[in-house]
Amino acid sequence: MTIEENFRGFYSNFGIEQDPSKMRHLFDELYHDDFKNELDGTHTLDKDQLWKLQTIVIKNGTVATVLMFKNAKPNVVEYKIHFKGTDELVGKTVHCAYELMDGKICRGRAVDESSITTISKATTATANFYQVQKNAQALFTLFDGVPKPFDEEMNKAFEALYHQDFVHNMDGEPLNKAQWRERLNAFAETGTRIFLLTFEPKDEFHFEAGIRVINKNIDVVGYSRGTISGSTLLEIKPHEDSKPSYAMMPGQKVVLAEEHTHIAIAQ
């Protein structure tokens, strides 16, 4: 297949296929392992970063329309793609030119300032979400079912994840960062396990996540919407589908699950 056929084949699946794993082989056929996008002369976007960005766009059902694809020079292609969907690339057109290597897109950059801004903005958002998810996983992994105090390691992970103005809106009334730390301290002391089940960015600043919380009294799954500020978590509030997501699981004791309870409290 030609580079244009691979290009159009990959982007024609946007808005149709929302499982990135089923499109990874098309991505690898199109982009060289040494792919680099020179964003602004100082920062670059590599292949792994591009895939993280593409994963968000694919999951959000974004439609990609190829407006133009041409061979600008020998071993150089130029293209325009318009993205339309629910993510940070809504209503944006990117115009890029790339050198080819081994028949794949390898090195280049956006052609105009608007495209540079769009790609840079999306890349920054992707990096921030990746860091928040990584920090959340690092903190929750420490809740391993062994009763312990909220020690220095937990506090370090806590500070890395939560913004100084963090607010948790899941328990009927807002909890600030200090109050949420106290809640997590109680979980640590009772040997609670916490699992991050899902984490899906929805736009430049918001994501949806699923968390499972288990101790001797409860086994609960809840869903929430989060807001980030830079690479820290600024706010958590109920997911619109959170209430019906709570379910009594085998062996679970009586649990208080009020309308906006995210992490149920044992009676």
Coordinates of N, CA, C and O in Angstrom, one line a residue, residues 17 48 164 207-208 225:
E17 N -14.3 3.4 14.9 CA -13.7 2.5 15.8 C -13.2 3.3 17.0 O -12.5 4.2 16.9
D48 N 5.5 7.8 20.9 CA 4.7 7.4 22.0 C 3.8 8.4 22.5 O 2.6 8.2 22.8
Q164 N -3.2 22.2 45.6 CA -3.4 22.8 46.9 C -4.8 23.2 47.1 O -5.3 23.3 48.3
F207 N -11.7 14.6 33.0 CA -11.6 13.2 32.8 C -12.7 12.5 33.5 O -13.4 13.1 34.4
E208 N -13.0 11.2 33.2 CA -13.9 10.4 34.0 C -13.1 9.2 34.5 O -12.2 8.6 33.8
R225 N -16.2 12.4 37.9 CA -15.6 13.3 36.9 C -14.6 14.2 37.6 O -14.8 14.6 38.7

